[in-house]
């Protein structure tokens, strides 16, 4: 134990995946406030995370409020010089090729999932979700093609091209985030073929190269910066960008918000436009709805991300 008269915990994301994270922070800072973890899960977390009892969220908020001091850049007086941020969800349709792949993968996976035991079933669902997300991005990503034809096969890519045409015509700069390095490489190749200069930063980028890429972007040498979400979502100052594109969606809004904040941060002097690409009638609709529910929960109470989707029934999966 720590021999101190008082304890203070500092975090930017008290809840990133589930309420047990909030319990862990407060159990260290104010031991006993929320009881034992099992009781906390039964009395609060399960009801709040499942959206079954809105009153439970309010009860929890009242309990922890005296022990939390929450400050956001958007709060009055915190960062008055920070320009506004506008967020837009852009719906996009699958191409015929994407639709065929999507339906075939769903049919095959549902046949395997039905009747599988619990642990095997969860693994199959995670694999299915990953495959469907990749199909929504681009068929070449899912099919792992070595030298693919890129144009004309992805509704998302067509929409991205339209956005980039507008952004570049305004002589603005843009960050494009994707969770998949393979997809970023496809985008890099596609942009090069179109004559659009771009940079690409991912988890394998060395510290020296990383600093060089950031400097070149901030100096305005290149207008498009492709970034791996988990590798570049924190710790970078990219205020040259006036636009942020989330090409695909992560499982919780805190990660996406941190990525957006590479541009929308102290030092930014221009309004920031955030664009999220969401493929209609697909798993991405479900992910978007899941993220919206998380954002609506009181006092940074978030849900369980990918794990919540692995618990869907066979009927819900088919839907």
PDB file of C-alpha atoms in Angstrom:
ATOM      1  CA  UNK A   1       0.000   0.000   0.000  1.00  0.00           C
ATOM      2  CA  UNK A   2       0.974   3.627  -0.452  1.00  0.00           C
ATOM      3  CA  UNK A   3       1.610   5.537   2.771  1.00  0.00           C
ATOM      4  CA  UNK A   4      -0.149   8.749   1.811  1.00  0.00           C
ATOM      5  CA  UNK A   5      -2.842  10.873   3.435  1.00  0.00           C
ATOM      6  CA  UNK A   6      -4.574  11.377   0.094  1.00  0.00           C
ATOM      7  CA  UNK A   7      -4.542   9.795  -3.355  1.00  0.00           C
ATOM      8  CA  UNK A   8      -5.230  11.464  -6.693  1.00  0.00           C
ATOM      9  CA  UNK A   9      -5.651   9.508  -9.940  1.00  0.00           C
ATOM     10  CA  UNK A  10      -5.269  11.308 -13.265  1.00  0.00           C
ATOM     11  CA  UNK A  11      -6.606   9.778 -16.505  1.00  0.00           C
ATOM     12  CA  UNK A  12      -7.912  10.969 -19.831  1.00  0.00           C
ATOM     13  CA  UNK A  13     -10.203   7.963 -20.269  1.00  0.00           C
ATOM     14  CA  UNK A  14     -11.712   6.762 -16.964  1.00  0.00           C
ATOM     15  CA  UNK A  15     -13.876   4.375 -18.987  1.00  0.00           C
ATOM     16  CA  UNK A  16     -12.542   3.113 -22.294  1.00  0.00           C
ATOM     17  CA  UNK A  17     -13.991  -0.383 -22.631  1.00  0.00           C
ATOM     18  CA  UNK A  18     -16.166  -1.082 -19.581  1.00  0.00           C
ATOM     19  CA  UNK A  19     -17.095   0.225 -16.147  1.00  0.00           C
ATOM     20  CA  UNK A  20     -14.672  -2.109 -14.379  1.00  0.00           C
ATOM     21  CA  UNK A  21     -11.963   0.349 -15.438  1.00  0.00           C
ATOM     22  CA  UNK A  22     -13.704   3.152 -13.545  1.00  0.00           C
ATOM     23  CA  UNK A  23     -14.071   0.829 -10.544  1.00  0.00           C
ATOM     24  CA  UNK A  24     -10.313   0.086 -10.609  1.00  0.00           C
ATOM     25  CA  UNK A  25      -9.362   3.777 -10.603  1.00  0.00           C
ATOM     26  CA  UNK A  26     -11.765   4.719  -7.806  1.00  0.00           C
ATOM     27  CA  UNK A  27     -11.029   1.610  -5.753  1.00  0.00           C
ATOM     28  CA  UNK A  28      -7.403   2.752  -5.633  1.00  0.00           C
ATOM     29  CA  UNK A  29      -8.157   6.450  -5.048  1.00  0.00           C
ATOM     30  CA  UNK A  30     -11.111   5.983  -2.653  1.00  0.00           C
ATOM     31  CA  UNK A  31     -10.979   2.376  -1.401  1.00  0.00           C
ATOM     32  CA  UNK A  32     -14.368   0.854  -0.648  1.00  0.00           C
ATOM     33  CA  UNK A  33     -16.449   3.557  -2.346  1.00  0.00           C
ATOM     34  CA  UNK A  34     -17.851   1.187  -4.973  1.00  0.00           C
ATOM     35  CA  UNK A  35     -17.578  -2.033  -2.961  1.00  0.00           C
ATOM     36  CA  UNK A  36     -16.110  -5.241  -4.300  1.00  0.00           C
ATOM     37  CA  UNK A  37     -15.858  -5.638  -8.058  1.00  0.00           C
ATOM     38  CA  UNK A  38     -18.391  -8.491  -8.240  1.00  0.00           C
ATOM     39  CA  UNK A  39     -21.027  -6.526  -6.346  1.00  0.00           C
ATOM     40  CA  UNK A  40     -20.289  -3.415  -8.413  1.00  0.00           C
ATOM     41  CA  UNK A  41     -20.777  -5.385 -11.624  1.00  0.00           C
ATOM     42  CA  UNK A  42     -24.112  -6.771 -10.387  1.00  0.00           C
ATOM     43  CA  UNK A  43     -25.523  -3.542  -8.955  1.00  0.00           C
ATOM     44  CA  UNK A  44     -24.319  -1.030 -11.544  1.00  0.00           C
ATOM     45  CA  UNK A  45     -22.147  -2.116 -14.440  1.00  0.00           C
ATOM     46  CA  UNK A  46     -24.319  -4.797 -16.024  1.00  0.00           C
ATOM     47  CA  UNK A  47     -27.442  -2.619 -15.991  1.00  0.00           C
ATOM     48  CA  UNK A  48     -25.651   0.496 -17.260  1.00  0.00           C
ATOM     49  CA  UNK A  49     -23.544  -1.176 -19.948  1.00  0.00           C
ATOM     50  CA  UNK A  50     -26.546  -3.086 -21.274  1.00  0.00           C
ATOM     51  CA  UNK A  51     -28.728   0.030 -21.311  1.00  0.00           C
ATOM     52  CA  UNK A  52     -31.356  -1.854 -19.320  1.00  0.00           C
ATOM     53  CA  UNK A  53     -31.694   0.594 -16.428  1.00  0.00           C
ATOM     54  CA  UNK A  54     -31.108   4.321 -17.107  1.00  0.00           C
ATOM     55  CA  UNK A  55     -31.684   5.006 -13.413  1.00  0.00           C
ATOM     56  CA  UNK A  56     -28.628   2.886 -12.566  1.00  0.00           C
ATOM     57  CA  UNK A  57     -26.411   5.283 -14.526  1.00  0.00           C
ATOM     58  CA  UNK A  58     -27.799   8.227 -12.587  1.00  0.00           C
ATOM     59  CA  UNK A  59     -27.347   6.445  -9.247  1.00  0.00           C
ATOM     60  CA  UNK A  60     -23.754   5.669 -10.121  1.00  0.00           C
ATOM     61  CA  UNK A  61     -23.161   9.231 -11.296  1.00  0.00           C
ATOM     62  CA  UNK A  62     -24.470  10.629  -7.999  1.00  0.00           C
ATOM     63  CA  UNK A  63     -22.268   8.233  -6.037  1.00  0.00           C
ATOM     64  CA  UNK A  64     -19.006   9.082  -7.797  1.00  0.00           C
ATOM     65  CA  UNK A  65     -19.661  12.772  -8.557  1.00  0.00           C
ATOM     66  CA  UNK A  66     -18.101  14.117  -5.305  1.00  0.00           C
ATOM     67  CA  UNK A  67     -14.882  12.265  -6.099  1.00  0.00           C
ATOM     68  CA  UNK A  68     -14.488  13.174  -9.779  1.00  0.00           C
ATOM     69  CA  UNK A  69     -13.307  16.399 -11.377  1.00  0.00           C
ATOM     70  CA  UNK A  70     -13.859  16.148 -15.107  1.00  0.00           C
ATOM     71  CA  UNK A  71     -12.554  18.753 -17.525  1.00  0.00           C
ATOM     72  CA  UNK A  72     -12.874  18.702 -21.313  1.00  0.00           C
ATOM     73  CA  UNK A  73     -11.558  21.080 -23.933  1.00  0.00           C
ATOM     74  CA  UNK A  74     -15.150  21.908 -24.828  1.00  0.00           C
ATOM     75  CA  UNK A  75     -15.992  23.110 -21.298  1.00  0.00           C
ATOM     76  CA  UNK A  76     -16.452  26.907 -20.972  1.00  0.00           C
ATOM     77  CA  UNK A  77     -13.229  28.645 -20.016  1.00  0.00           C
ATOM     78  CA  UNK A  78     -10.971  25.592 -20.432  1.00  0.00           C
ATOM     79  CA  UNK A  79      -9.680  26.300 -23.940  1.00  0.00           C
ATOM     80  CA  UNK A  80     -11.544  29.396 -25.151  1.00  0.00           C
ATOM     81  CA  UNK A  81      -9.151  29.829 -28.083  1.00  0.00           C
ATOM     82  CA  UNK A  82      -9.947  26.372 -29.487  1.00  0.00           C
ATOM     83  CA  UNK A  83     -11.934  26.630 -32.759  1.00  0.00           C
ATOM     84  CA  UNK A  84     -15.147  24.630 -33.270  1.00  0.00           C
ATOM     85  CA  UNK A  85     -15.269  20.987 -34.342  1.00  0.00           C
ATOM     86  CA  UNK A  86     -17.999  19.615 -36.634  1.00  0.00           C
ATOM     87  CA  UNK A  87     -18.595  15.855 -36.879  1.00  0.00           C
ATOM     88  CA  UNK A  88     -20.455  14.225 -39.780  1.00  0.00           C
ATOM     89  CA  UNK A  89     -21.385  10.605 -40.496  1.00  0.00           C
ATOM     90  CA  UNK A  90     -21.297   9.949 -44.253  1.00  0.00           C
ATOM     91  CA  UNK A  91     -23.475   6.976 -45.294  1.00  0.00           C
ATOM     92  CA  UNK A  92     -22.168   4.984 -48.236  1.00  0.00           C
ATOM     93  CA  UNK A  93     -23.459   1.967 -50.170  1.00  0.00           C
ATOM     94  CA  UNK A  94     -21.683  -1.276 -50.984  1.00  0.00           C
ATOM     95  CA  UNK A  95     -20.706  -1.934 -54.586  1.00  0.00           C
ATOM     96  CA  UNK A  96     -22.160  -5.074 -56.231  1.00  0.00           C
ATOM     97  CA  UNK A  97     -18.851  -6.889 -55.657  1.00  0.00           C
ATOM     98  CA  UNK A  98     -18.846  -5.921 -51.979  1.00  0.00           C
ATOM     99  CA  UNK A  99     -22.483  -6.984 -51.603  1.00  0.00           C
ATOM    100  CA  UNK A 100     -21.773 -10.417 -53.085  1.00  0.00           C
ATOM    101  CA  UNK A 101     -18.763 -10.979 -50.828  1.00  0.00           C
ATOM    102  CA  UNK A 102     -20.622  -9.709 -47.764  1.00  0.00           C
ATOM    103  CA  UNK A 103     -23.631 -11.988 -48.258  1.00  0.00           C
ATOM    104  CA  UNK A 104     -21.464 -15.031 -49.008  1.00  0.00           C
ATOM    105  CA  UNK A 105     -19.341 -14.540 -45.883  1.00  0.00           C
ATOM    106  CA  UNK A 106     -22.436 -14.067 -43.704  1.00  0.00           C
ATOM    107  CA  UNK A 107     -24.102 -17.238 -45.056  1.00  0.00           C
ATOM    108  CA  UNK A 108     -20.997 -19.349 -44.544  1.00  0.00           C
ATOM    109  CA  UNK A 109     -20.262 -17.963 -41.071  1.00  0.00           C
ATOM    110  CA  UNK A 110     -23.822 -18.302 -39.751  1.00  0.00           C
ATOM    111  CA  UNK A 111     -23.863 -21.955 -40.793  1.00  0.00           C
ATOM    112  CA  UNK A 112     -20.705 -22.542 -38.732  1.00  0.00           C
ATOM    113  CA  UNK A 113     -21.760 -20.415 -35.751  1.00  0.00           C
ATOM    114  CA  UNK A 114     -25.146 -22.071 -35.271  1.00  0.00           C
ATOM    115  CA  UNK A 115     -24.719 -24.789 -32.677  1.00  0.00           C
ATOM    116  CA  UNK A 116     -21.093 -23.954 -31.810  1.00  0.00           C
ATOM    117  CA  UNK A 117     -20.104 -23.977 -28.128  1.00  0.00           C
ATOM    118  CA  UNK A 118     -19.776 -20.655 -26.300  1.00  0.00           C
ATOM    119  CA  UNK A 119     -16.023 -19.984 -26.568  1.00  0.00           C
ATOM    120  CA  UNK A 120     -15.736 -21.245 -30.140  1.00  0.00           C
ATOM    121  CA  UNK A 121     -18.811 -19.207 -31.051  1.00  0.00           C
ATOM    122  CA  UNK A 122     -17.306 -15.976 -29.726  1.00  0.00           C
ATOM    123  CA  UNK A 123     -14.126 -16.544 -31.714  1.00  0.00           C
ATOM    124  CA  UNK A 124     -16.139 -17.211 -34.871  1.00  0.00           C
ATOM    125  CA  UNK A 125     -18.135 -14.013 -34.383  1.00  0.00           C
ATOM    126  CA  UNK A 126     -14.997 -11.897 -33.928  1.00  0.00           C
ATOM    127  CA  UNK A 127     -13.582 -13.423 -37.124  1.00  0.00           C
ATOM    128  CA  UNK A 128     -16.870 -12.713 -38.935  1.00  0.00           C
ATOM    129  CA  UNK A 129     -16.963  -9.092 -37.769  1.00  0.00           C
ATOM    130  CA  UNK A 130     -13.375  -8.536 -38.902  1.00  0.00           C
ATOM    131  CA  UNK A 131     -14.104 -10.031 -42.332  1.00  0.00           C
ATOM    132  CA  UNK A 132     -17.220  -7.896 -42.786  1.00  0.00           C
ATOM    133  CA  UNK A 133     -15.397  -4.717 -41.780  1.00  0.00           C
ATOM    134  CA  UNK A 134     -12.659  -5.478 -44.301  1.00  0.00           C
ATOM    135  CA  UNK A 135     -15.203  -6.087 -47.060  1.00  0.00           C
ATOM    136  CA  UNK A 136     -16.812  -2.733 -46.241  1.00  0.00           C
ATOM    137  CA  UNK A 137     -13.403  -1.088 -46.612  1.00  0.00           C
ATOM    138  CA  UNK A 138     -12.393  -2.678 -49.923  1.00  0.00           C
ATOM    139  CA  UNK A 139     -12.672  -6.162 -51.471  1.00  0.00           C
ATOM    140  CA  UNK A 140      -8.918  -6.210 -52.089  1.00  0.00           C
ATOM    141  CA  UNK A 141      -8.263  -5.913 -48.366  1.00  0.00           C
ATOM    142  CA  UNK A 142     -10.488  -8.878 -47.523  1.00  0.00           C
ATOM    143  CA  UNK A 143      -9.204 -10.987 -50.428  1.00  0.00           C
ATOM    144  CA  UNK A 144      -5.575 -10.057 -49.624  1.00  0.00           C
ATOM    145  CA  UNK A 145      -4.803  -9.428 -53.281  1.00  0.00           C
ATOM    146  CA  UNK A 146      -1.149  -8.744 -54.123  1.00  0.00           C
ATOM    147  CA  UNK A 147      -1.625  -6.455 -57.134  1.00  0.00           C
ATOM    148  CA  UNK A 148      -5.271  -5.445 -56.983  1.00  0.00           C
ATOM    149  CA  UNK A 149      -7.375  -3.250 -59.169  1.00  0.00           C
ATOM    150  CA  UNK A 150      -8.336  -0.552 -56.667  1.00  0.00           C
ATOM    151  CA  UNK A 151     -10.762   1.816 -58.388  1.00  0.00           C
ATOM    152  CA  UNK A 152     -14.462   1.093 -58.913  1.00  0.00           C
ATOM    153  CA  UNK A 153     -14.731  -1.635 -56.267  1.00  0.00           C
ATOM    154  CA  UNK A 154     -15.449   0.187 -52.992  1.00  0.00           C
ATOM    155  CA  UNK A 155     -18.196   2.653 -52.183  1.00  0.00           C
ATOM    156  CA  UNK A 156     -16.096   4.010 -49.333  1.00  0.00           C
ATOM    157  CA  UNK A 157     -13.120   4.683 -51.547  1.00  0.00           C
ATOM    158  CA  UNK A 158     -15.306   6.531 -54.048  1.00  0.00           C
ATOM    159  CA  UNK A 159     -16.644   8.728 -51.245  1.00  0.00           C
ATOM    160  CA  UNK A 160     -13.134   9.339 -49.914  1.00  0.00           C
ATOM    161  CA  UNK A 161     -12.070  10.472 -53.386  1.00  0.00           C
ATOM    162  CA  UNK A 162     -14.944  12.961 -53.448  1.00  0.00           C
ATOM    163  CA  UNK A 163     -14.020  14.303 -50.009  1.00  0.00           C
ATOM    164  CA  UNK A 164     -10.358  14.630 -50.950  1.00  0.00           C
ATOM    165  CA  UNK A 165     -11.204  16.447 -54.189  1.00  0.00           C
ATOM    166  CA  UNK A 166     -13.112  19.054 -52.166  1.00  0.00           C
ATOM    167  CA  UNK A 167     -10.482  19.313 -49.417  1.00  0.00           C
ATOM    168  CA  UNK A 168      -7.557  19.659 -51.821  1.00  0.00           C
ATOM    169  CA  UNK A 169      -9.440  22.211 -53.935  1.00  0.00           C
ATOM    170  CA  UNK A 170      -9.613  24.330 -50.764  1.00  0.00           C
ATOM    171  CA  UNK A 171      -5.837  23.875 -50.323  1.00  0.00           C
ATOM    172  CA  UNK A 172      -6.526  22.280 -46.943  1.00  0.00           C
ATOM    173  CA  UNK A 173      -4.852  19.312 -45.248  1.00  0.00           C
ATOM    174  CA  UNK A 174      -6.396  16.079 -43.982  1.00  0.00           C
ATOM    175  CA  UNK A 175      -5.681  13.150 -41.664  1.00  0.00           C
ATOM    176  CA  UNK A 176      -7.067   9.769 -42.791  1.00  0.00           C
ATOM    177  CA  UNK A 177      -7.254   7.155 -40.021  1.00  0.00           C
ATOM    178  CA  UNK A 178      -7.755   3.424 -40.535  1.00  0.00           C
ATOM    179  CA  UNK A 179      -7.215   0.572 -38.083  1.00  0.00           C
ATOM    180  CA  UNK A 180      -5.745  -1.614 -40.848  1.00  0.00           C
ATOM    181  CA  UNK A 181      -2.210  -1.107 -42.166  1.00  0.00           C
ATOM    182  CA  UNK A 182      -3.116  -3.116 -45.279  1.00  0.00           C
ATOM    183  CA  UNK A 183      -5.969  -0.709 -46.059  1.00  0.00           C
ATOM    184  CA  UNK A 184      -3.688   2.283 -45.587  1.00  0.00           C
ATOM    185  CA  UNK A 185      -1.233   0.781 -48.073  1.00  0.00           C
ATOM    186  CA  UNK A 186      -4.060   0.372 -50.595  1.00  0.00           C
ATOM    187  CA  UNK A 187      -5.007   4.012 -50.053  1.00  0.00           C
ATOM    188  CA  UNK A 188      -1.370   5.069 -50.428  1.00  0.00           C
ATOM    189  CA  UNK A 189      -1.096   3.223 -53.761  1.00  0.00           C
ATOM    190  CA  UNK A 190      -4.443   4.612 -54.951  1.00  0.00           C
ATOM    191  CA  UNK A 191      -3.526   8.201 -54.096  1.00  0.00           C
ATOM    192  CA  UNK A 192      -0.157   7.862 -55.831  1.00  0.00           C
ATOM    193  CA  UNK A 193      -1.939   6.665 -58.984  1.00  0.00           C
ATOM    194  CA  UNK A 194      -4.176   9.739 -58.787  1.00  0.00           C
ATOM    195  CA  UNK A 195      -1.171  12.032 -58.365  1.00  0.00           C
ATOM    196  CA  UNK A 196      -2.125  12.973 -54.799  1.00  0.00           C
ATOM    197  CA  UNK A 197       0.924  13.261 -52.497  1.00  0.00           C
ATOM    198  CA  UNK A 198       0.535  11.465 -49.165  1.00  0.00           C
ATOM    199  CA  UNK A 199       2.478  10.345 -46.106  1.00  0.00           C
ATOM    200  CA  UNK A 200       1.922   7.124 -44.150  1.00  0.00           C
ATOM    201  CA  UNK A 201       2.654   6.508 -40.454  1.00  0.00           C
ATOM    202  CA  UNK A 202       2.115   3.107 -38.816  1.00  0.00           C
ATOM    203  CA  UNK A 203       3.325   1.052 -35.873  1.00  0.00           C
ATOM    204  CA  UNK A 204       6.498  -0.019 -37.676  1.00  0.00           C
ATOM    205  CA  UNK A 205       7.612   3.548 -38.383  1.00  0.00           C
ATOM    206  CA  UNK A 206      10.870   4.383 -36.573  1.00  0.00           C
ATOM    207  CA  UNK A 207      11.037   7.313 -34.162  1.00  0.00           C
ATOM    208  CA  UNK A 208      13.297   9.257 -36.527  1.00  0.00           C
ATOM    209  CA  UNK A 209      11.048   8.642 -39.532  1.00  0.00           C
ATOM    210  CA  UNK A 210       7.977   9.453 -37.425  1.00  0.00           C
ATOM    211  CA  UNK A 211       9.397  12.852 -36.481  1.00  0.00           C
ATOM    212  CA  UNK A 212      10.297  13.547 -40.103  1.00  0.00           C
ATOM    213  CA  UNK A 213       6.787  12.666 -41.331  1.00  0.00           C
ATOM    214  CA  UNK A 214       5.155  14.901 -38.728  1.00  0.00           C
ATOM    215  CA  UNK A 215       7.487  17.787 -39.561  1.00  0.00           C
ATOM    216  CA  UNK A 216       6.831  17.489 -43.299  1.00  0.00           C
ATOM    217  CA  UNK A 217       3.074  17.445 -42.763  1.00  0.00           C
ATOM    218  CA  UNK A 218       3.132  20.360 -40.332  1.00  0.00           C
ATOM    219  CA  UNK A 219       5.278  22.349 -42.780  1.00  0.00           C
ATOM    220  CA  UNK A 220       2.639  21.859 -45.476  1.00  0.00           C
ATOM    221  CA  UNK A 221       4.799  19.767 -47.813  1.00  0.00           C
ATOM    222  CA  UNK A 222       2.142  17.048 -48.228  1.00  0.00           C
ATOM    223  CA  UNK A 223      -1.644  17.544 -47.846  1.00  0.00           C
ATOM    224  CA  UNK A 224      -2.762  13.970 -46.995  1.00  0.00           C
ATOM    225  CA  UNK A 225      -1.514  12.032 -43.958  1.00  0.00           C
ATOM    226  CA  UNK A 226      -2.511   8.350 -43.739  1.00  0.00           C
ATOM    227  CA  UNK A 227      -2.339   7.063 -40.174  1.00  0.00           C
ATOM    228  CA  UNK A 228      -2.749   3.738 -38.417  1.00  0.00           C
ATOM    229  CA  UNK A 229      -5.336   4.405 -35.705  1.00  0.00           C
ATOM    230  CA  UNK A 230      -3.619   2.628 -32.814  1.00  0.00           C
ATOM    231  CA  UNK A 231      -0.089   3.737 -33.731  1.00  0.00           C
ATOM    232  CA  UNK A 232      -0.880   7.394 -34.364  1.00  0.00           C
ATOM    233  CA  UNK A 233      -3.994   7.996 -32.271  1.00  0.00           C
ATOM    234  CA  UNK A 234      -2.074   9.596 -29.398  1.00  0.00           C
ATOM    235  CA  UNK A 235       1.034  11.693 -28.817  1.00  0.00           C
ATOM    236  CA  UNK A 236       1.107  13.591 -32.123  1.00  0.00           C
ATOM    237  CA  UNK A 237       0.529  17.270 -32.833  1.00  0.00           C
ATOM    238  CA  UNK A 238      -0.970  17.557 -36.332  1.00  0.00           C
ATOM    239  CA  UNK A 239      -2.699  20.929 -36.206  1.00  0.00           C
ATOM    240  CA  UNK A 240      -1.958  21.568 -39.882  1.00  0.00           C
ATOM    241  CA  UNK A 241      -5.019  19.412 -40.631  1.00  0.00           C
ATOM    242  CA  UNK A 242      -8.430  21.032 -40.952  1.00  0.00           C
ATOM    243  CA  UNK A 243     -10.121  17.732 -41.793  1.00  0.00           C
ATOM    244  CA  UNK A 244     -10.048  14.302 -40.136  1.00  0.00           C
ATOM    245  CA  UNK A 245     -11.434  11.215 -41.906  1.00  0.00           C
ATOM    246  CA  UNK A 246     -12.178   7.980 -40.028  1.00  0.00           C
ATOM    247  CA  UNK A 247     -12.169   5.490 -42.908  1.00  0.00           C
ATOM    248  CA  UNK A 248     -13.343   2.702 -40.598  1.00  0.00           C
ATOM    249  CA  UNK A 249     -14.702   2.619 -37.039  1.00  0.00           C
ATOM    250  CA  UNK A 250     -13.027   1.450 -33.842  1.00  0.00           C
ATOM    251  CA  UNK A 251     -14.984  -0.222 -31.041  1.00  0.00           C
ATOM    252  CA  UNK A 252     -15.112   2.655 -28.603  1.00  0.00           C
ATOM    253  CA  UNK A 253     -15.427   6.404 -29.039  1.00  0.00           C
ATOM    254  CA  UNK A 254     -12.510   7.279 -26.732  1.00  0.00           C
ATOM    255  CA  UNK A 255      -9.981   5.886 -29.227  1.00  0.00           C
ATOM    256  CA  UNK A 256     -11.575   7.759 -32.133  1.00  0.00           C
ATOM    257  CA  UNK A 257     -11.773  10.961 -30.085  1.00  0.00           C
ATOM    258  CA  UNK A 258      -8.084  10.714 -29.201  1.00  0.00           C
ATOM    259  CA  UNK A 259      -7.246  10.313 -32.885  1.00  0.00           C
ATOM    260  CA  UNK A 260      -9.388  13.312 -33.836  1.00  0.00           C
ATOM    261  CA  UNK A 261      -7.584  15.319 -31.162  1.00  0.00           C
ATOM    262  CA  UNK A 262      -4.338  15.055 -33.135  1.00  0.00           C
ATOM    263  CA  UNK A 263      -5.820  17.951 -35.140  1.00  0.00           C
ATOM    264  CA  UNK A 264      -8.406  19.457 -32.765  1.00  0.00           C
ATOM    265  CA  UNK A 265      -6.103  20.498 -29.950  1.00  0.00           C
ATOM    266  CA  UNK A 266      -4.600  23.598 -28.389  1.00  0.00           C
ATOM    267  CA  UNK A 267      -2.593  25.282 -31.133  1.00  0.00           C
ATOM    268  CA  UNK A 268      -5.256  24.693 -33.793  1.00  0.00           C
ATOM    269  CA  UNK A 269      -6.430  28.006 -35.274  1.00  0.00           C
ATOM    270  CA  UNK A 270      -8.975  26.792 -37.847  1.00  0.00           C
ATOM    271  CA  UNK A 271     -12.292  24.930 -37.498  1.00  0.00           C
ATOM    272  CA  UNK A 272     -11.930  21.154 -37.795  1.00  0.00           C
ATOM    273  CA  UNK A 273     -14.266  18.954 -39.850  1.00  0.00           C
ATOM    274  CA  UNK A 274     -14.497  15.286 -38.807  1.00  0.00           C
ATOM    275  CA  UNK A 275     -15.812  12.801 -41.381  1.00  0.00           C
ATOM    276  CA  UNK A 276     -16.827   9.247 -40.459  1.00  0.00           C
ATOM    277  CA  UNK A 277     -17.508   6.825 -43.325  1.00  0.00           C
ATOM    278  CA  UNK A 278     -20.281   4.348 -42.491  1.00  0.00           C
ATOM    279  CA  UNK A 279     -21.444   1.644 -44.909  1.00  0.00           C
ATOM    280  CA  UNK A 280     -25.243   1.397 -44.842  1.00  0.00           C
ATOM    281  CA  UNK A 281     -27.028  -1.834 -43.996  1.00  0.00           C
ATOM    282  CA  UNK A 282     -23.880  -3.534 -42.681  1.00  0.00           C
ATOM    283  CA  UNK A 283     -22.099  -4.285 -39.424  1.00  0.00           C
ATOM    284  CA  UNK A 284     -20.804  -0.708 -39.570  1.00  0.00           C
ATOM    285  CA  UNK A 285     -24.332   0.538 -38.913  1.00  0.00           C
ATOM    286  CA  UNK A 286     -24.332  -1.620 -35.766  1.00  0.00           C
ATOM    287  CA  UNK A 287     -20.940  -0.293 -34.692  1.00  0.00           C
ATOM    288  CA  UNK A 288     -22.076   3.302 -35.244  1.00  0.00           C
ATOM    289  CA  UNK A 289     -25.208   2.675 -33.172  1.00  0.00           C
ATOM    290  CA  UNK A 290     -23.107   1.054 -30.437  1.00  0.00           C
ATOM    291  CA  UNK A 291     -20.758   4.041 -30.314  1.00  0.00           C
ATOM    292  CA  UNK A 292     -23.667   6.479 -30.226  1.00  0.00           C
ATOM    293  CA  UNK A 293     -25.199   4.624 -27.270  1.00  0.00           C
ATOM    294  CA  UNK A 294     -21.898   4.814 -25.434  1.00  0.00           C
ATOM    295  CA  UNK A 295     -21.658   8.556 -25.984  1.00  0.00           C
ATOM    296  CA  UNK A 296     -25.160   9.063 -24.632  1.00  0.00           C
ATOM    297  CA  UNK A 297     -24.519   7.286 -21.317  1.00  0.00           C
ATOM    298  CA  UNK A 298     -24.081   9.582 -18.309  1.00  0.00           C
ATOM    299  CA  UNK A 299     -20.678  10.704 -17.082  1.00  0.00           C
ATOM    300  CA  UNK A 300     -18.419   8.883 -19.529  1.00  0.00           C
ATOM    301  CA  UNK A 301     -20.169   5.548 -18.943  1.00  0.00           C
ATOM    302  CA  UNK A 302     -19.289   3.497 -21.987  1.00  0.00           C
ATOM    303  CA  UNK A 303     -20.290   0.014 -23.176  1.00  0.00           C
ATOM    304  CA  UNK A 304     -18.305  -3.128 -23.891  1.00  0.00           C
ATOM    305  CA  UNK A 305     -17.326  -2.629 -27.515  1.00  0.00           C
ATOM    306  CA  UNK A 306     -16.598  -5.696 -29.616  1.00  0.00           C
ATOM    307  CA  UNK A 307     -17.475  -8.016 -26.723  1.00  0.00           C
ATOM    308  CA  UNK A 308     -21.070  -6.774 -26.806  1.00  0.00           C
ATOM    309  CA  UNK A 309     -21.431  -7.876 -30.420  1.00  0.00           C
ATOM    310  CA  UNK A 310     -19.971 -11.313 -29.706  1.00  0.00           C
ATOM    311  CA  UNK A 311     -22.922 -11.938 -27.375  1.00  0.00           C
ATOM    312  CA  UNK A 312     -25.546 -11.402 -30.091  1.00  0.00           C
ATOM    313  CA  UNK A 313     -28.038 -14.225 -30.617  1.00  0.00           C
ATOM    314  CA  UNK A 314     -28.182 -16.137 -33.916  1.00  0.00           C
ATOM    315  CA  UNK A 315     -31.291 -14.149 -34.901  1.00  0.00           C
ATOM    316  CA  UNK A 316     -29.581 -10.827 -34.100  1.00  0.00           C
ATOM    317  CA  UNK A 317     -26.515 -11.855 -36.097  1.00  0.00           C
ATOM    318  CA  UNK A 318     -28.672 -12.759 -39.095  1.00  0.00           C
ATOM    319  CA  UNK A 319     -30.388  -9.376 -38.833  1.00  0.00           C
TER     320      UNK A 319
END
